[in-house]
Amino acid sequence: MGFKEAICTVLKEKYATFQGRASRSEFWYFMLFTTLVGIACVGLGFATGGMDLLEGRNASALPMIFFGLYGLFYLAILIPTIAVTVRRLHDRNMSGWWYLGFIVGGMIPFVGPLISIAMIVILALKGTDGDNKFGPDPLRGAANSDVFA
């Protein structure tokens, strides 16, 4: 799955779909997309006078617009981000509830960074081959899943 296809899949086809599986490419391309948009919005906010705004000086409305767009963007992708992460855990044959455990565990002082690293590693590992209890292998597609049943 390519960059554009991954973004279209997550935002159009599976916006709030918590069932099924997500391939590594779908997950990581979507994470790259969200990171690039965030960097662009914040970068444009600071480039147009955002430091003046943060330091309490008079600033133009332009940085506030970019920071506002940044906030609206992340509100809009909150559900799809959780959904694609749950589907990625499903691809590893893990329950989506592990995501809540990673979030809560990530808040524990001193242990949180280790849990966050463990989450990144788990999300980067290859999914289970063939069908699992969460659905058909996303790399083989649904059309070939009944061959392996």
Tab-separated table of N, CA and C in Angstrom:
chain	number	residue	atom	x	y	z
A	1	MET	N	0.850	-1.175	0.000
A	1	MET	CA	0.000	0.000	0.000
A	1	MET	C	0.893	1.235	0.000
A	2	GLY	N	0.582	2.163	-0.880
A	2	GLY	CA	1.362	3.380	-0.998
A	2	GLY	C	0.875	4.471	-0.058
A	3	PHE	N	1.595	5.592	-0.059
A	3	PHE	CA	1.315	6.723	0.828
A	3	PHE	C	-0.116	7.245	0.626
A	4	LYS	N	-0.450	7.581	-0.606
A	4	LYS	CA	-1.765	8.155	-0.893
A	4	LYS	C	-2.883	7.153	-0.608
A	5	GLU	N	-2.672	5.911	-0.984
A	5	GLU	CA	-3.682	4.877	-0.763
A	5	GLU	C	-3.923	4.646	0.731
A	6	ALA	N	-2.859	4.684	1.525
A	6	ALA	CA	-2.996	4.492	2.970
A	6	ALA	C	-3.818	5.614	3.591
A	7	ILE	N	-3.550	6.844	3.186
A	7	ILE	CA	-4.281	7.985	3.737
A	7	ILE	C	-5.749	7.920	3.331
A	8	CYS	N	-6.008	7.597	2.059
A	8	CYS	CA	-7.397	7.475	1.587
A	8	CYS	C	-8.126	6.356	2.313
A	9	THR	N	-7.453	5.252	2.544
A	9	THR	CA	-8.075	4.125	3.238
A	9	THR	C	-8.458	4.505	4.658
A	10	VAL	N	-7.527	5.131	5.373
A	10	VAL	CA	-7.793	5.474	6.773
A	10	VAL	C	-8.842	6.575	6.887
A	11	LEU	N	-8.755	7.606	6.065
A	11	LEU	CA	-9.649	8.756	6.219
A	11	LEU	C	-10.991	8.604	5.517
A	12	LYS	N	-11.056	7.847	4.439
A	12	LYS	CA	-12.319	7.728	3.692
A	12	LYS	C	-13.028	6.410	3.949
A	13	GLU	N	-12.308	5.306	3.791
A	13	GLU	CA	-12.950	4.002	3.857
A	13	GLU	C	-13.112	3.476	5.292
A	14	LYS	N	-12.135	3.750	6.148
A	14	LYS	CA	-12.140	3.164	7.497
A	14	LYS	C	-11.953	4.234	8.572
A	15	TYR	N	-12.666	5.359	8.445
A	15	TYR	CA	-12.490	6.496	9.353
A	15	TYR	C	-12.649	6.095	10.815
A	16	ALA	N	-13.692	5.368	11.145
A	16	ALA	CA	-13.948	4.955	12.523
A	16	ALA	C	-14.152	3.449	12.602
A	17	THR	N	-13.400	2.701	11.807
A	17	THR	CA	-13.508	1.240	11.790
A	17	THR	C	-12.469	0.647	12.730
A	18	PHE	N	-12.953	0.029	13.791
A	18	PHE	CA	-12.065	-0.561	14.789
A	18	PHE	C	-11.938	-2.068	14.607
A	19	GLN	N	-12.628	-2.620	13.630
A	19	GLN	CA	-12.568	-4.057	13.370
A	19	GLN	C	-11.685	-4.303	12.171
A	20	GLY	N	-11.119	-5.486	12.119
A	20	GLY	CA	-10.258	-5.838	11.011
A	20	GLY	C	-8.795	-5.581	11.346
A	21	ARG	N	-8.002	-5.546	10.291
A	21	ARG	CA	-6.549	-5.442	10.468
A	21	ARG	C	-5.997	-4.343	9.573
A	22	ALA	N	-4.879	-3.773	9.997
A	22	ALA	CA	-4.187	-2.749	9.209
A	22	ALA	C	-2.747	-3.192	8.999
A	23	SER	N	-2.283	-3.122	7.773
A	23	SER	CA	-0.898	-3.497	7.473
A	23	SER	C	0.059	-2.439	8.025
A	24	ARG	N	1.321	-2.804	8.091
A	24	ARG	CA	2.326	-1.849	8.564
A	24	ARG	C	2.365	-0.612	7.691
A	25	SER	N	2.294	-0.808	6.372
A	25	SER	CA	2.372	0.343	5.472
A	25	SER	C	1.191	1.293	5.679
A	26	GLU	N	-0.002	0.746	5.859
A	26	GLU	CA	-1.171	1.592	6.107
A	26	GLU	C	-0.964	2.420	7.374
A	27	PHE	N	-0.524	1.776	8.435
A	27	PHE	CA	-0.334	2.462	9.711
A	27	PHE	C	0.777	3.508	9.639
A	28	TRP	N	1.951	3.108	9.174
A	28	TRP	CA	3.098	4.020	9.219
A	28	TRP	C	2.993	5.147	8.200
A	29	TYR	N	2.392	4.914	7.043
A	29	TYR	CA	2.170	6.013	6.102
A	29	TYR	C	1.184	7.026	6.680
A	30	PHE	N	0.167	6.547	7.387
A	30	PHE	CA	-0.768	7.479	8.012
A	30	PHE	C	-0.078	8.264	9.122
A	31	MET	N	0.768	7.619	9.904
A	31	MET	CA	1.513	8.332	10.946
A	31	MET	C	2.460	9.368	10.328
A	32	LEU	N	3.079	9.025	9.201
A	32	LEU	CA	3.940	9.983	8.500
A	32	LEU	C	3.127	11.183	8.025
A	33	PHE	N	1.952	10.925	7.476
A	33	PHE	CA	1.074	11.994	7.021
A	33	PHE	C	0.716	12.938	8.163
A	34	THR	N	0.296	12.394	9.298
A	34	THR	CA	-0.094	13.243	10.424
A	34	THR	C	1.094	14.051	10.944
A	35	THR	N	2.268	13.442	10.954
A	35	THR	CA	3.463	14.150	11.403
A	35	THR	C	3.826	15.281	10.450
A	36	LEU	N	3.781	15.017	9.150
A	36	LEU	CA	4.119	16.059	8.168
A	36	LEU	C	3.142	17.231	8.221
A	37	VAL	N	1.856	16.943	8.355
A	37	VAL	CA	0.870	18.022	8.449
A	37	VAL	C	1.100	18.822	9.735
A	38	GLY	N	1.382	18.136	10.824
A	38	GLY	CA	1.660	18.828	12.088
A	38	GLY	C	2.886	19.714	11.998
A	39	ILE	N	3.952	19.207	11.397
A	39	ILE	CA	5.175	20.003	11.235
A	39	ILE	C	4.899	21.216	10.352
A	40	ALA	N	4.131	21.033	9.290
A	40	ALA	CA	3.809	22.145	8.382
A	40	ALA	C	2.999	23.222	9.105
A	41	CYS	N	1.976	22.831	9.837
A	41	CYS	CA	1.138	23.810	10.536
A	41	CYS	C	1.922	24.566	11.608
A	42	VAL	N	2.671	23.840	12.415
A	42	VAL	CA	3.447	24.492	13.470
A	42	VAL	C	4.571	25.327	12.869
A	43	GLY	N	5.221	24.807	11.845
A	43	GLY	CA	6.292	25.564	11.189
A	43	GLY	C	5.782	26.860	10.582
A	44	LEU	N	4.635	26.799	9.905
A	44	LEU	CA	4.050	28.009	9.345
A	44	LEU	C	3.596	28.965	10.445
A	45	GLY	N	3.111	28.405	11.546
A	45	GLY	CA	2.714	29.250	12.674
A	45	GLY	C	3.888	30.019	13.239
A	46	PHE	N	5.015	29.350	13.420
A	46	PHE	CA	6.203	30.033	13.947
A	46	PHE	C	6.829	30.950	12.912
A	47	ALA	N	6.771	30.571	11.646
A	47	ALA	CA	7.360	31.397	10.589
A	47	ALA	C	6.600	32.706	10.392
A	48	THR	N	5.327	32.722	10.753
A	48	THR	CA	4.526	33.933	10.572
A	48	THR	C	4.404	34.762	11.842
A	49	GLY	N	5.247	34.512	12.820
A	49	GLY	CA	5.250	35.335	14.034
A	49	GLY	C	4.764	34.622	15.266
A	50	GLY	N	4.837	33.329	15.294
A	50	GLY	CA	4.373	32.555	16.439
A	50	GLY	C	5.160	32.796	17.703
A	51	MET	N	6.433	33.127	17.578
A	51	MET	CA	7.241	33.393	18.776
A	51	MET	C	6.738	34.652	19.476
A	52	ASP	N	6.325	35.654	18.708
A	52	ASP	CA	5.748	36.856	19.313
A	52	ASP	C	4.505	36.489	20.109
A	53	LEU	N	3.720	35.619	19.572
A	53	LEU	CA	2.500	35.176	20.231
A	53	LEU	C	2.823	34.446	21.531
A	54	LEU	N	3.817	33.564	21.498
A	54	LEU	CA	4.190	32.807	22.694
A	54	LEU	C	4.819	33.691	23.763
A	55	GLU	N	5.510	34.738	23.347
A	55	GLU	CA	6.170	35.635	24.303
A	55	GLU	C	5.236	36.727	24.809
A	56	GLY	N	3.990	36.727	24.369
A	56	GLY	CA	3.013	37.675	24.861
A	56	GLY	C	3.037	39.021	24.164
A	57	ARG	N	3.814	39.148	23.125
A	57	ARG	CA	3.840	40.405	22.372
A	57	ARG	C	2.708	40.424	21.361
A	58	ASN	N	2.437	41.584	20.843
A	58	ASN	CA	1.420	41.700	19.800
A	58	ASN	C	1.866	40.918	18.568
A	59	ALA	N	0.992	40.084	18.100
A	59	ALA	CA	1.294	39.284	16.909
A	59	ALA	C	0.115	39.379	15.961
A	60	SER	N	0.393	39.087	14.729
A	60	SER	CA	-0.696	39.081	13.750
A	60	SER	C	-1.590	37.861	13.998
A	61	ALA	N	-2.708	37.854	13.337
A	61	ALA	CA	-3.650	36.744	13.495
A	61	ALA	C	-3.200	35.498	12.744
A	62	LEU	N	-2.247	35.653	11.844
A	62	LEU	CA	-1.830	34.528	11.014
A	62	LEU	C	-1.282	33.338	11.805
A	63	PRO	N	-0.386	33.546	12.804
A	63	PRO	CA	0.057	32.368	13.560
A	63	PRO	C	-1.082	31.693	14.313
A	64	MET	N	-2.024	32.494	14.802
A	64	MET	CA	-3.153	31.894	15.512
A	64	MET	C	-3.989	31.044	14.564
A	65	ILE	N	-4.084	31.460	13.313
A	65	ILE	CA	-4.822	30.671	12.321
A	65	ILE	C	-4.130	29.333	12.093
A	66	PHE	N	-2.797	29.359	11.933
A	66	PHE	CA	-2.072	28.106	11.701
A	66	PHE	C	-2.121	27.188	12.913
A	67	PHE	N	-1.986	27.751	14.123
A	67	PHE	CA	-2.069	26.917	15.317
A	67	PHE	C	-3.484	26.383	15.501
A	68	GLY	N	-4.484	27.187	15.132
A	68	GLY	CA	-5.869	26.726	15.177
A	68	GLY	C	-6.130	25.602	14.190
A	69	LEU	N	-5.569	25.731	12.980
A	69	LEU	CA	-5.689	24.653	11.990
A	69	LEU	C	-5.041	23.370	12.491
A	70	TYR	N	-3.917	23.537	13.170
A	70	TYR	CA	-3.215	22.390	13.765
A	70	TYR	C	-4.130	21.687	14.772
A	71	GLY	N	-4.769	22.460	15.636
A	71	GLY	CA	-5.685	21.878	16.619
A	71	GLY	C	-6.888	21.215	15.977
A	72	LEU	N	-7.481	21.864	14.987
A	72	LEU	CA	-8.628	21.281	14.286
A	72	LEU	C	-8.242	20.001	13.547
A	73	PHE	N	-7.059	20.010	12.939
A	73	PHE	CA	-6.589	18.818	12.230
A	73	PHE	C	-6.463	17.641	13.194
A	74	TYR	N	-5.852	17.866	14.346
A	74	TYR	CA	-5.688	16.757	15.275
A	74	TYR	C	-6.997	16.311	15.896
A	75	LEU	N	-7.949	17.216	16.066
A	75	LEU	CA	-9.278	16.782	16.515
A	75	LEU	C	-9.944	15.913	15.447
A	76	ALA	N	-9.758	16.294	14.182
A	76	ALA	CA	-10.380	15.548	13.081
A	76	ALA	C	-9.781	14.158	12.906
A	77	ILE	N	-8.502	13.991	13.221
A	77	ILE	CA	-7.872	12.685	13.007
A	77	ILE	C	-7.732	11.866	14.286
A	78	LEU	N	-8.290	12.331	15.383
A	78	LEU	CA	-8.195	11.584	16.641
A	78	LEU	C	-8.820	10.192	16.514
A	79	ILE	N	-10.051	10.123	16.045
A	79	ILE	CA	-10.741	8.830	15.902
A	79	ILE	C	-10.027	7.929	14.886
A	80	PRO	N	-9.684	8.429	13.674
A	80	PRO	CA	-8.992	7.543	12.737
A	80	PRO	C	-7.627	7.070	13.242
A	81	THR	N	-6.946	7.896	14.029
A	81	THR	CA	-5.650	7.488	14.566
A	81	THR	C	-5.814	6.345	15.559
A	82	ILE	N	-6.799	6.471	16.431
A	82	ILE	CA	-7.062	5.380	17.381
A	82	ILE	C	-7.494	4.128	16.621
A	83	ALA	N	-8.356	4.302	15.615
A	83	ALA	CA	-8.866	3.157	14.854
A	83	ALA	C	-7.755	2.427	14.111
A	84	VAL	N	-6.877	3.153	13.438
A	84	VAL	CA	-5.807	2.486	12.688
A	84	VAL	C	-4.813	1.824	13.645
A	85	THR	N	-4.612	2.389	14.822
A	85	THR	CA	-3.714	1.765	15.801
A	85	THR	C	-4.326	0.471	16.334
A	86	VAL	N	-5.626	0.493	16.605
A	86	VAL	CA	-6.308	-0.726	17.063
A	86	VAL	C	-6.241	-1.799	15.982
A	87	ARG	N	-6.484	-1.409	14.727
A	87	ARG	CA	-6.404	-2.383	13.631
A	87	ARG	C	-4.983	-2.907	13.454
A	88	ARG	N	-3.989	-2.066	13.713
A	88	ARG	CA	-2.585	-2.516	13.628
A	88	ARG	C	-2.298	-3.546	14.717
A	89	LEU	N	-2.809	-3.312	15.925
A	89	LEU	CA	-2.654	-4.298	16.999
A	89	LEU	C	-3.385	-5.591	16.631
A	90	HIS	N	-4.541	-5.481	16.001
A	90	HIS	CA	-5.261	-6.675	15.537
A	90	HIS	C	-4.416	-7.466	14.542
A	91	ASP	N	-3.664	-6.769	13.704
A	91	ASP	CA	-2.803	-7.463	12.745
A	91	ASP	C	-1.721	-8.272	13.465
A	92	ARG	N	-1.346	-7.821	14.650
A	92	ARG	CA	-0.371	-8.555	15.465
A	92	ARG	C	-1.067	-9.626	16.309
A	93	ASN	N	-2.389	-9.788	16.122
A	93	ASN	CA	-3.215	-10.746	16.872
A	93	ASN	C	-3.314	-10.361	18.348
A	94	MET	N	-3.365	-9.046	18.597
A	94	MET	CA	-3.513	-8.513	19.949
A	94	MET	C	-4.828	-7.749	20.023
A	95	SER	N	-5.444	-7.750	21.178
A	95	SER	CA	-6.677	-7.005	21.381
A	95	SER	C	-6.398	-5.501	21.287
A	96	GLY	N	-7.375	-4.758	20.834
A	96	GLY	CA	-7.241	-3.307	20.760
A	96	GLY	C	-7.152	-2.658	22.133
A	97	TRP	N	-7.568	-3.363	23.163
A	97	TRP	CA	-7.489	-2.832	24.526
A	97	TRP	C	-6.039	-2.644	24.976
A	98	TRP	N	-5.114	-3.303	24.312
A	98	TRP	CA	-3.700	-3.085	24.623
A	98	TRP	C	-3.325	-1.623	24.403
A	99	TYR	N	-3.971	-0.972	23.442
A	99	TYR	CA	-3.685	0.441	23.163
A	99	TYR	C	-3.958	1.298	24.401
A	100	LEU	N	-5.081	1.042	25.069
A	100	LEU	CA	-5.391	1.763	26.304
A	100	LEU	C	-4.330	1.484	27.362
A	101	GLY	N	-3.889	0.233	27.436
A	101	GLY	CA	-2.824	-0.112	28.383
A	101	GLY	C	-1.528	0.630	28.085
A	102	PHE	N	-1.189	0.745	26.803
A	102	PHE	CA	0.018	1.484	26.421
A	102	PHE	C	-0.106	2.964	26.777
A	103	ILE	N	-1.286	3.527	26.567
A	103	ILE	CA	-1.500	4.952	26.868
A	103	ILE	C	-1.381	5.193	28.370
A	104	VAL	N	-2.078	4.377	29.157
A	104	VAL	CA	-2.039	4.537	30.614
A	104	VAL	C	-0.633	4.244	31.130
A	105	GLY	N	-0.031	3.174	30.644
A	105	GLY	CA	1.324	2.831	31.079
A	105	GLY	C	2.349	3.875	30.685
A	106	GLY	N	2.117	4.540	29.564
A	106	GLY	CA	3.035	5.572	29.116
A	106	GLY	C	3.066	6.787	30.018
A	107	MET	N	2.065	6.929	30.877
A	107	MET	CA	2.002	8.062	31.794
A	107	MET	C	2.728	7.802	33.116
A	108	ILE	N	3.168	6.588	33.333
A	108	ILE	CA	3.848	6.251	34.577
A	108	ILE	C	5.276	6.802	34.528
A	109	PRO	N	5.665	7.583	35.546
A	109	PRO	CA	7.023	8.138	35.545
A	109	PRO	C	8.076	7.032	35.507
A	110	PHE	N	9.131	7.283	34.801
A	110	PHE	CA	10.296	6.415	34.631
A	110	PHE	C	10.010	5.156	33.803
A	111	VAL	N	8.828	4.590	33.919
A	111	VAL	CA	8.472	3.394	33.174
A	111	VAL	C	7.826	3.764	31.838
A	112	GLY	N	7.191	4.925	31.790
A	112	GLY	CA	6.475	5.377	30.608
A	112	GLY	C	7.280	5.359	29.325
A	113	PRO	N	8.515	5.895	29.349
A	113	PRO	CA	9.302	5.852	28.113
A	113	PRO	C	9.584	4.433	27.625
A	114	LEU	N	9.800	3.512	28.535
A	114	LEU	CA	10.032	2.108	28.137
A	114	LEU	C	8.776	1.501	27.524
A	115	ILE	N	7.626	1.816	28.090
A	115	ILE	CA	6.367	1.310	27.550
A	115	ILE	C	6.110	1.917	26.176
A	116	SER	N	6.438	3.193	26.012
A	116	SER	CA	6.261	3.837	24.706
A	116	SER	C	7.157	3.202	23.650
A	117	ILE	N	8.385	2.897	24.024
A	117	ILE	CA	9.304	2.225	23.092
A	117	ILE	C	8.769	0.834	22.745
A	118	ALA	N	8.261	0.120	23.750
A	118	ALA	CA	7.702	-1.211	23.508
A	118	ALA	C	6.520	-1.128	22.549
A	119	MET	N	5.691	-0.095	22.692
A	119	MET	CA	4.548	0.074	21.797
A	119	MET	C	5.012	0.313	20.367
A	120	ILE	N	6.005	1.163	20.195
A	120	ILE	CA	6.526	1.432	18.847
A	120	ILE	C	7.080	0.163	18.223
A	121	VAL	N	7.800	-0.626	19.017
A	121	VAL	CA	8.378	-1.875	18.503
A	121	VAL	C	7.264	-2.843	18.102
A	122	ILE	N	6.257	-2.980	18.938
A	122	ILE	CA	5.154	-3.900	18.632
A	122	ILE	C	4.426	-3.467	17.365
A	123	LEU	N	4.204	-2.157	17.217
A	123	LEU	CA	3.510	-1.663	16.027
A	123	LEU	C	4.365	-1.798	14.772
A	124	ALA	N	5.684	-1.885	14.933
A	124	ALA	CA	6.577	-2.011	13.780
A	124	ALA	C	6.795	-3.464	13.366
A	125	LEU	N	6.481	-4.412	14.233
A	125	LEU	CA	6.692	-5.825	13.906
A	125	LEU	C	5.702	-6.293	12.851
A	126	LYS	N	6.104	-7.325	12.138
A	126	LYS	CA	5.266	-7.915	11.091
A	126	LYS	C	4.002	-8.506	11.710
A	127	GLY	N	2.897	-8.386	10.991
A	127	GLY	CA	1.635	-8.974	11.439
A	127	GLY	C	1.656	-10.485	11.306
A	128	THR	N	0.640	-11.127	11.862
A	128	THR	CA	0.554	-12.577	11.761
A	128	THR	C	0.264	-12.970	10.319
A	129	ASP	N	0.884	-14.044	9.876
A	129	ASP	CA	0.662	-14.537	8.517
A	129	ASP	C	-0.709	-15.198	8.430
A	130	GLY	N	-1.390	-14.958	7.340
A	130	GLY	CA	-2.698	-15.571	7.134
A	130	GLY	C	-3.761	-14.958	8.027
A	131	ASP	N	-4.888	-15.621	8.078
A	131	ASP	CA	-6.005	-15.134	8.881
A	131	ASP	C	-5.690	-15.278	10.364
A	132	ASN	N	-6.249	-14.395	11.174
A	132	ASN	CA	-6.222	-14.557	12.617
A	132	ASN	C	-7.620	-14.266	13.140
A	133	LYS	N	-7.795	-14.199	14.447
A	133	LYS	CA	-9.139	-14.044	15.002
A	133	LYS	C	-9.760	-12.681	14.697
A	134	PHE	N	-8.975	-11.738	14.159
A	134	PHE	CA	-9.494	-10.412	13.846
A	134	PHE	C	-9.798	-10.218	12.370
A	135	GLY	N	-9.519	-11.215	11.544
A	135	GLY	CA	-9.876	-11.103	10.137
A	135	GLY	C	-8.796	-11.616	9.212
A	136	PRO	N	-9.012	-11.409	7.906
A	136	PRO	CA	-8.055	-11.887	6.912
A	136	PRO	C	-6.787	-11.038	6.896
A	137	ASP	N	-5.740	-11.619	6.388
A	137	ASP	CA	-4.452	-10.942	6.265
A	137	ASP	C	-4.607	-9.761	5.306
A	138	PRO	N	-4.284	-8.528	5.746
A	138	PRO	CA	-4.459	-7.370	4.860
A	138	PRO	C	-3.519	-7.386	3.657
A	139	LEU	N	-2.443	-8.134	3.741
A	139	LEU	CA	-1.505	-8.207	2.622
A	139	LEU	C	-1.976	-9.170	1.551
A	140	ARG	N	-2.784	-10.140	1.923
A	140	ARG	CA	-3.317	-11.105	0.954
A	140	ARG	C	-4.661	-10.688	0.421
A	141	GLY	N	-5.362	-9.830	1.167
A	141	GLY	CA	-6.673	-9.361	0.721
A	141	GLY	C	-7.779	-10.318	1.098
A	142	ALA	N	-8.975	-9.822	1.107
A	142	ALA	CA	-10.141	-10.624	1.498
A	142	ALA	C	-10.487	-11.661	0.454
A	143	ALA	N	-10.110	-11.441	-0.800
A	143	ALA	CA	-10.493	-12.360	-1.865
A	143	ALA	C	-9.822	-13.723	-1.702
A	144	ASN	N	-8.600	-13.747	-1.179
A	144	ASN	CA	-7.873	-14.999	-1.040
A	144	ASN	C	-7.985	-15.596	0.358
A	145	SER	N	-8.721	-14.958	1.265
A	145	SER	CA	-8.735	-15.418	2.653
A	145	SER	C	-9.436	-16.765	2.811
A	146	ASP	N	-10.448	-17.074	1.982
A	146	ASP	CA	-11.155	-18.343	2.147
A	146	ASP	C	-10.309	-19.510	1.673
A	147	VAL	N	-9.233	-19.270	0.929
A	147	VAL	CA	-8.334	-20.341	0.506
A	147	VAL	C	-7.583	-20.886	1.709
A	148	PHE	N	-7.296	-20.011	2.690
A	148	PHE	CA	-6.491	-20.405	3.853
A	148	PHE	C	-7.348	-20.743	5.066
A	149	ALA	N	-8.649	-20.731	4.934
A	149	ALA	CA	-9.528	-20.975	6.078
A	149	ALA	C	-9.517	-22.419	6.493
